[in-house]
C-alpha cells in the first residue's frame, strides 16, 4: 500500500534512494521530559542524504504557543536553505516510528505541496532492518518552492469553539484516554485537565502497530468508527500541541477521508484559557 502522498515503506524508500528528485527529511521531535536531543541524534546517524527539519524553529516565532505553523515566507525560506523545492518527492521520517513525521507531512500539505509521504516505521524500522545510516551532512542545492497556503487545513480556537457548539466539524482528540478524560495531569504546566466539549477520543497509539508502523486502512477506519466518529462529517484533529493530531490526519487521508483539518493550538491553547469550556470523563 505504498503511496508517495501519504505513507511509504522502508522497501519503497530503499528502492528509490537514487532518484534524483527524492528528498529525505528527518523530522524527529520529542517531549522535553524525554531528555532527547533530536538534532544531536541526527548528527550522529541519519538515513543517507536526509536533511534535518527543526519543528520548533520552523514555526511561528510570533506565537506564544509551541511550534505553530510558520508563515509561507518562512517555510519557503527554510526549505530553500534545505534544498527542498518544487518537483521533489519528499519522504519524512522520525526516530520513533510514526510520531512527529506526520506533523511535517501536514505542514507540506498546508503549504500546497502534495508529493510528500511519511516513512512507515521511521528510523527505528530502517535501522532494525540493517539499512545504511550516515553522519555526513547532505549536499545542498537551492531549489525554488511555490507555496499555495491551504486555509481549509488549519483551524483556530474560534473555529473550534463554533464546531464544539454546533457538532460539526467533529473534533477528534489524539491524546491518551486518561488525558482526554481528565484523570491524568497534563505534561505542560498551567493546563486544565479534560477535553473540548463534544469531542471524540482516538488515541494516536490506537492507530499504530507494536513496531511503530501504521495499521492497515481497515483497522484505521475501525478505530475512528469505534470512537463514535461519523465518517460522513468533516473532522478537526486535536492533541496536546499539534504534533500527534497530524497522525490522525495522516490516518484519515490513508482511508480516503480528506475533509480534515488540524487545530494548531490544540490543548496547549484551549486548556490554558479559563473562559474556554471543558468536559471531563469519557466521550
Short mmCIF file of C-alpha atoms in Angstrom, two decimals:
data_model
loop_
_atom_site.label_atom_id
_atom_site.label_comp_id
_atom_site.label_asym_id
_atom_site.label_seq_id
_atom_site.Cartn_x
_atom_site.Cartn_y
_atom_site.Cartn_z
CA UNK A 1 0.00 0.00 0.00
CA UNK A 2 2.89 2.40 -0.73
CA UNK A 3 1.52 5.84 -1.56
CA UNK A 4 4.01 8.69 -2.17
CA UNK A 5 1.39 11.20 -0.99
CA UNK A 6 0.76 9.55 2.41
CA UNK A 7 2.88 6.61 3.57
CA UNK A 8 5.74 4.57 2.09
CA UNK A 9 7.57 1.51 3.35
CA UNK A 10 11.27 1.12 4.05
CA UNK A 11 11.43 -1.16 1.00
CA UNK A 12 9.97 1.63 -1.16
CA UNK A 13 12.48 4.16 0.14
CA UNK A 14 15.41 1.78 -0.35
CA UNK A 15 14.32 1.21 -3.96
CA UNK A 16 14.09 4.95 -4.66
CA UNK A 17 17.19 6.19 -2.80
CA UNK A 18 18.98 7.11 -6.02
CA UNK A 19 16.07 9.00 -7.57
CA UNK A 20 17.43 12.48 -8.41
CA UNK A 21 14.33 14.28 -7.18
CA UNK A 22 13.97 12.40 -3.89
CA UNK A 23 14.46 14.45 -0.74
CA UNK A 24 14.53 12.77 2.68
CA UNK A 25 13.76 14.71 5.85
CA UNK A 26 14.45 13.76 9.46
CA UNK A 27 11.63 15.36 11.45
CA UNK A 28 12.38 13.78 14.83
CA UNK A 29 10.92 15.63 17.83
CA UNK A 30 10.43 14.55 21.42
CA UNK A 31 8.70 15.77 24.54
CA UNK A 32 11.05 17.72 26.82
CA UNK A 33 10.50 15.14 29.56
CA UNK A 34 12.29 12.53 27.43
CA UNK A 35 15.55 14.46 27.59
CA UNK A 36 16.46 13.65 23.98
CA UNK A 37 18.18 15.97 21.51
CA UNK A 38 16.84 15.17 18.02
CA UNK A 39 19.44 17.31 16.22
CA UNK A 40 22.32 15.64 18.06
CA UNK A 41 20.85 12.23 17.22
CA UNK A 42 20.51 13.29 13.58
CA UNK A 43 24.13 14.47 13.51
CA UNK A 44 25.24 11.09 14.88
CA UNK A 45 23.23 8.92 12.48
CA UNK A 46 20.59 9.56 9.82
CA UNK A 47 19.31 7.98 6.63
CA UNK A 48 21.78 8.84 3.86
CA UNK A 49 21.07 12.24 2.32
CA UNK A 50 18.49 13.24 4.92
CA UNK A 51 18.06 16.88 5.92
CA UNK A 52 17.02 17.83 9.48
CA UNK A 53 13.71 19.65 9.93
CA UNK A 54 13.60 21.55 13.24
CA UNK A 55 9.89 21.56 14.12
CA UNK A 56 10.34 24.10 16.91
CA UNK A 57 12.42 26.51 14.80
CA UNK A 58 10.44 26.26 11.56
CA UNK A 59 7.37 27.68 13.25
CA UNK A 60 5.61 30.96 14.00
CA UNK A 61 8.05 32.75 16.34
CA UNK A 62 5.42 35.45 16.97
CA UNK A 63 3.15 32.99 18.75
CA UNK A 64 3.44 32.15 22.44
CA UNK A 65 2.25 28.63 21.61
CA UNK A 66 4.78 25.92 20.69
CA UNK A 67 5.64 25.06 17.08
CA UNK A 68 2.65 26.75 15.45
CA UNK A 69 2.60 26.65 11.64
CA UNK A 70 5.11 29.10 10.14
CA UNK A 71 4.32 31.81 7.61
CA UNK A 72 4.54 30.83 3.96
CA UNK A 73 7.60 33.08 3.60
CA UNK A 74 9.45 31.40 6.44
CA UNK A 75 8.57 27.91 5.20
CA UNK A 76 9.77 28.73 1.68
CA UNK A 77 12.99 30.24 3.01
CA UNK A 78 13.81 27.28 5.22
CA UNK A 79 13.01 24.75 2.52
CA UNK A 80 15.18 26.57 0.00
CA UNK A 81 18.05 26.52 2.52
CA UNK A 82 17.49 22.76 2.86
CA UNK A 83 17.47 22.26 -0.90
CA UNK A 84 13.84 21.15 -0.99
CA UNK A 85 11.54 22.61 -3.62
CA UNK A 86 9.06 22.15 -6.44
CA UNK A 87 9.18 18.82 -8.24
CA UNK A 88 10.73 16.93 -5.35
CA UNK A 89 9.30 13.78 -3.86
CA UNK A 90 9.69 14.23 -0.11
CA UNK A 91 9.85 11.39 2.42
CA UNK A 92 9.70 12.38 6.08
CA UNK A 93 10.71 10.14 8.97
CA UNK A 94 11.26 10.34 12.72
CA UNK A 95 13.12 8.35 15.35
CA UNK A 96 10.04 6.86 17.00
CA UNK A 97 8.34 5.20 14.03
CA UNK A 98 5.29 7.32 13.24
CA UNK A 99 5.21 10.19 15.73
CA UNK A 100 6.41 13.65 14.69
CA UNK A 101 6.95 13.00 10.97
CA UNK A 102 3.20 13.36 10.20
CA UNK A 103 3.39 16.93 11.55
CA UNK A 104 5.87 17.83 8.81
CA UNK A 105 3.84 15.85 6.25
CA UNK A 106 0.86 18.03 7.24
CA UNK A 107 2.92 21.25 7.05
CA UNK A 108 3.97 20.44 3.48
CA UNK A 109 0.35 19.82 2.52
CA UNK A 110 -0.71 23.00 4.33
CA UNK A 111 1.72 24.81 2.03
CA UNK A 112 0.23 23.14 -1.06
CA UNK A 113 2.97 20.55 -1.54
CA UNK A 114 1.34 17.15 -2.05
CA UNK A 115 4.27 14.93 -3.13
CA UNK A 116 5.20 14.09 0.45
CA UNK A 117 4.97 10.84 2.39
CA UNK A 118 5.82 9.56 5.86
CA UNK A 119 8.25 6.66 6.17
CA UNK A 120 6.28 3.87 7.83
CA UNK A 121 8.15 2.72 10.92
CA UNK A 122 10.66 5.55 10.64
CA UNK A 123 14.34 5.39 11.51
CA UNK A 124 13.73 2.69 14.12
CA UNK A 125 12.48 0.22 11.49
CA UNK A 126 15.13 1.31 8.97
CA UNK A 127 17.94 0.58 11.44
CA UNK A 128 16.33 -2.65 12.69
CA UNK A 129 16.44 -3.94 9.12
CA UNK A 130 20.17 -3.28 8.93
CA UNK A 131 19.90 -0.50 6.38
CA UNK A 132 22.59 2.16 5.95
CA UNK A 133 22.87 5.32 8.03
CA UNK A 134 25.49 8.06 7.92
CA UNK A 135 26.71 11.07 9.86
CA UNK A 136 27.60 13.20 6.82
CA UNK A 137 25.79 16.48 6.10
CA UNK A 138 23.81 16.41 2.85
CA UNK A 139 24.93 18.25 -0.27
CA UNK A 140 22.52 21.18 -0.63
CA UNK A 141 21.48 22.71 -3.94
CA UNK A 142 18.95 25.56 -3.95
CA UNK A 143 15.52 24.73 -5.31
CA UNK A 144 12.64 27.19 -5.55
CA UNK A 145 9.35 26.27 -3.91
CA UNK A 146 5.98 27.75 -4.85
CA UNK A 147 3.71 27.77 -1.80
CA UNK A 148 -0.10 27.78 -2.03
CA UNK A 149 -1.42 28.01 1.52
CA UNK A 150 -4.41 25.72 2.14
CA UNK A 151 -6.52 27.65 4.66
CA UNK A 152 -9.07 24.85 5.00
CA UNK A 153 -6.46 22.55 6.53
CA UNK A 154 -5.94 24.51 9.75
CA UNK A 155 -8.35 25.77 12.40
CA UNK A 156 -8.05 28.31 15.21
CA UNK A 157 -9.72 28.42 18.63
CA UNK A 158 -12.70 30.46 17.40
CA UNK A 159 -13.46 27.97 14.65
CA UNK A 160 -13.04 25.04 17.04
CA UNK A 161 -15.35 26.69 19.60
CA UNK A 162 -18.01 27.01 16.91
CA UNK A 163 -17.55 23.37 15.91
CA UNK A 164 -17.86 22.34 19.56
CA UNK A 165 -21.22 24.12 19.86
CA UNK A 166 -22.64 23.04 16.51
CA UNK A 167 -21.30 19.49 16.44
CA UNK A 168 -19.73 19.90 13.03
CA UNK A 169 -16.99 19.57 12.02
CA UNK A 170 -16.37 16.81 14.53
CA UNK A 171 -13.42 17.30 16.88
CA UNK A 172 -11.23 14.23 17.37
CA UNK A 173 -8.56 14.25 20.08
CA UNK A 174 -5.37 12.20 19.71
CA UNK A 175 -4.31 12.33 23.39
CA UNK A 176 -4.41 9.30 25.66
CA UNK A 177 -7.74 8.23 27.12
CA UNK A 178 -6.57 9.30 30.58
CA UNK A 179 -5.64 12.82 29.49
CA UNK A 180 -8.84 13.11 27.46
CA UNK A 181 -10.94 12.09 30.47
CA UNK A 182 -9.06 14.48 32.74
CA UNK A 183 -7.93 11.68 35.06
CA UNK A 184 -4.24 12.21 34.22
CA UNK A 185 -2.37 15.53 34.56
CA UNK A 186 -1.22 17.43 31.51
CA UNK A 187 2.55 17.35 30.86
CA UNK A 188 2.63 21.14 30.42
CA UNK A 189 2.21 23.30 33.50
CA UNK A 190 -0.80 25.57 33.81
CA UNK A 191 -3.20 23.50 31.73
CA UNK A 192 -6.55 22.29 32.97
CA UNK A 193 -7.39 18.60 32.56
CA UNK A 194 -10.16 17.38 30.29
CA UNK A 195 -11.25 17.84 26.69
CA UNK A 196 -13.13 20.12 24.33
CA UNK A 197 -16.89 19.61 24.79
CA UNK A 198 -18.38 17.23 22.23
CA UNK A 199 -15.03 15.91 21.02
CA UNK A 200 -14.23 12.27 20.41
CA UNK A 201 -11.10 10.41 21.50
CA UNK A 202 -8.90 8.36 19.17
CA UNK A 203 -5.55 7.98 20.98
CA UNK A 204 -2.87 8.06 18.32
CA UNK A 205 -1.30 4.85 19.64
CA UNK A 206 -4.51 3.03 18.68
CA UNK A 207 -3.57 3.67 15.04
CA UNK A 208 -0.12 2.10 15.30
CA UNK A 209 1.27 -1.41 15.44
CA UNK A 210 3.71 -2.51 18.14
CA UNK A 211 6.67 -1.92 15.79
CA UNK A 212 5.73 1.73 15.25
CA UNK A 213 4.21 1.24 11.80
CA UNK A 214 0.72 2.44 10.94
CA UNK A 215 -2.13 -0.07 10.91
CA UNK A 216 -3.85 -1.14 7.70
CA UNK A 217 -6.68 1.11 6.37
CA UNK A 218 -9.50 -1.19 7.57
CA UNK A 219 -8.15 -1.10 11.12
CA UNK A 220 -7.65 2.67 10.94
CA UNK A 221 -11.25 3.19 9.90
CA UNK A 222 -12.48 0.88 12.64
CA UNK A 223 -10.60 2.91 15.26
CA UNK A 224 -12.47 6.07 14.27
CA UNK A 225 -15.84 4.38 13.92
CA UNK A 226 -15.48 2.63 17.29
CA UNK A 227 -14.80 6.02 18.89
CA UNK A 228 -18.10 7.35 17.57
CA UNK A 229 -16.70 9.40 14.69
CA UNK A 230 -19.20 9.90 11.86
CA UNK A 231 -17.16 9.25 8.71
CA UNK A 232 -19.60 11.30 6.63
CA UNK A 233 -18.80 14.51 8.52
CA UNK A 234 -15.64 16.64 8.30
CA UNK A 235 -13.10 16.28 11.11
CA UNK A 236 -10.88 18.63 13.09
CA UNK A 237 -7.99 16.77 14.72
CA UNK A 238 -6.50 17.96 18.00
CA UNK A 239 -3.97 16.79 20.60
CA UNK A 240 -1.63 18.37 23.14
CA UNK A 241 0.27 20.81 20.94
CA UNK A 242 -0.49 19.95 17.32
CA UNK A 243 2.02 17.14 16.79
CA UNK A 244 0.12 13.87 17.23
CA UNK A 245 -3.10 15.37 15.81
CA UNK A 246 -1.33 15.03 12.48
CA UNK A 247 -1.07 11.25 12.97
CA UNK A 248 -4.87 11.23 12.98
CA UNK A 249 -4.89 13.43 9.86
CA UNK A 250 -2.50 11.05 8.09
CA UNK A 251 -4.67 8.08 9.06
CA UNK A 252 -7.79 9.81 7.76
CA UNK A 253 -6.03 10.54 4.47
CA UNK A 254 -4.95 6.89 4.27
CA UNK A 255 -8.57 5.74 4.42
CA UNK A 256 -9.64 8.20 1.74
CA UNK A 257 -11.19 10.80 4.02
CA UNK A 258 -9.72 14.15 3.01
CA UNK A 259 -12.12 16.61 4.65
CA UNK A 260 -9.95 17.02 7.73
CA UNK A 261 -8.07 19.88 9.36
CA UNK A 262 -5.82 20.41 12.39
CA UNK A 263 -6.50 22.58 15.42
CA UNK A 264 -3.00 24.02 15.54
CA UNK A 265 -3.14 25.41 19.08
CA UNK A 266 -4.73 22.20 20.40
CA UNK A 267 -4.98 21.61 24.17
CA UNK A 268 -1.97 23.84 24.92
CA UNK A 269 -4.13 26.75 23.83
CA UNK A 270 -7.61 25.55 24.83
CA UNK A 271 -6.62 24.20 28.25
CA UNK A 272 -4.83 27.41 29.23
CA UNK A 273 -7.77 29.79 28.65
CA UNK A 274 -10.13 29.85 31.66
CA UNK A 275 -13.08 31.03 29.56
CA UNK A 276 -12.91 28.01 27.25
CA UNK A 277 -15.39 25.31 28.34
CA UNK A 278 -14.07 21.83 29.13
CA UNK A 279 -15.54 18.41 29.82
CA UNK A 280 -14.12 15.51 31.79
CA UNK A 281 -14.86 11.82 31.66
CA UNK A 282 -15.07 9.53 28.67
CA UNK A 283 -16.60 10.70 25.38
#
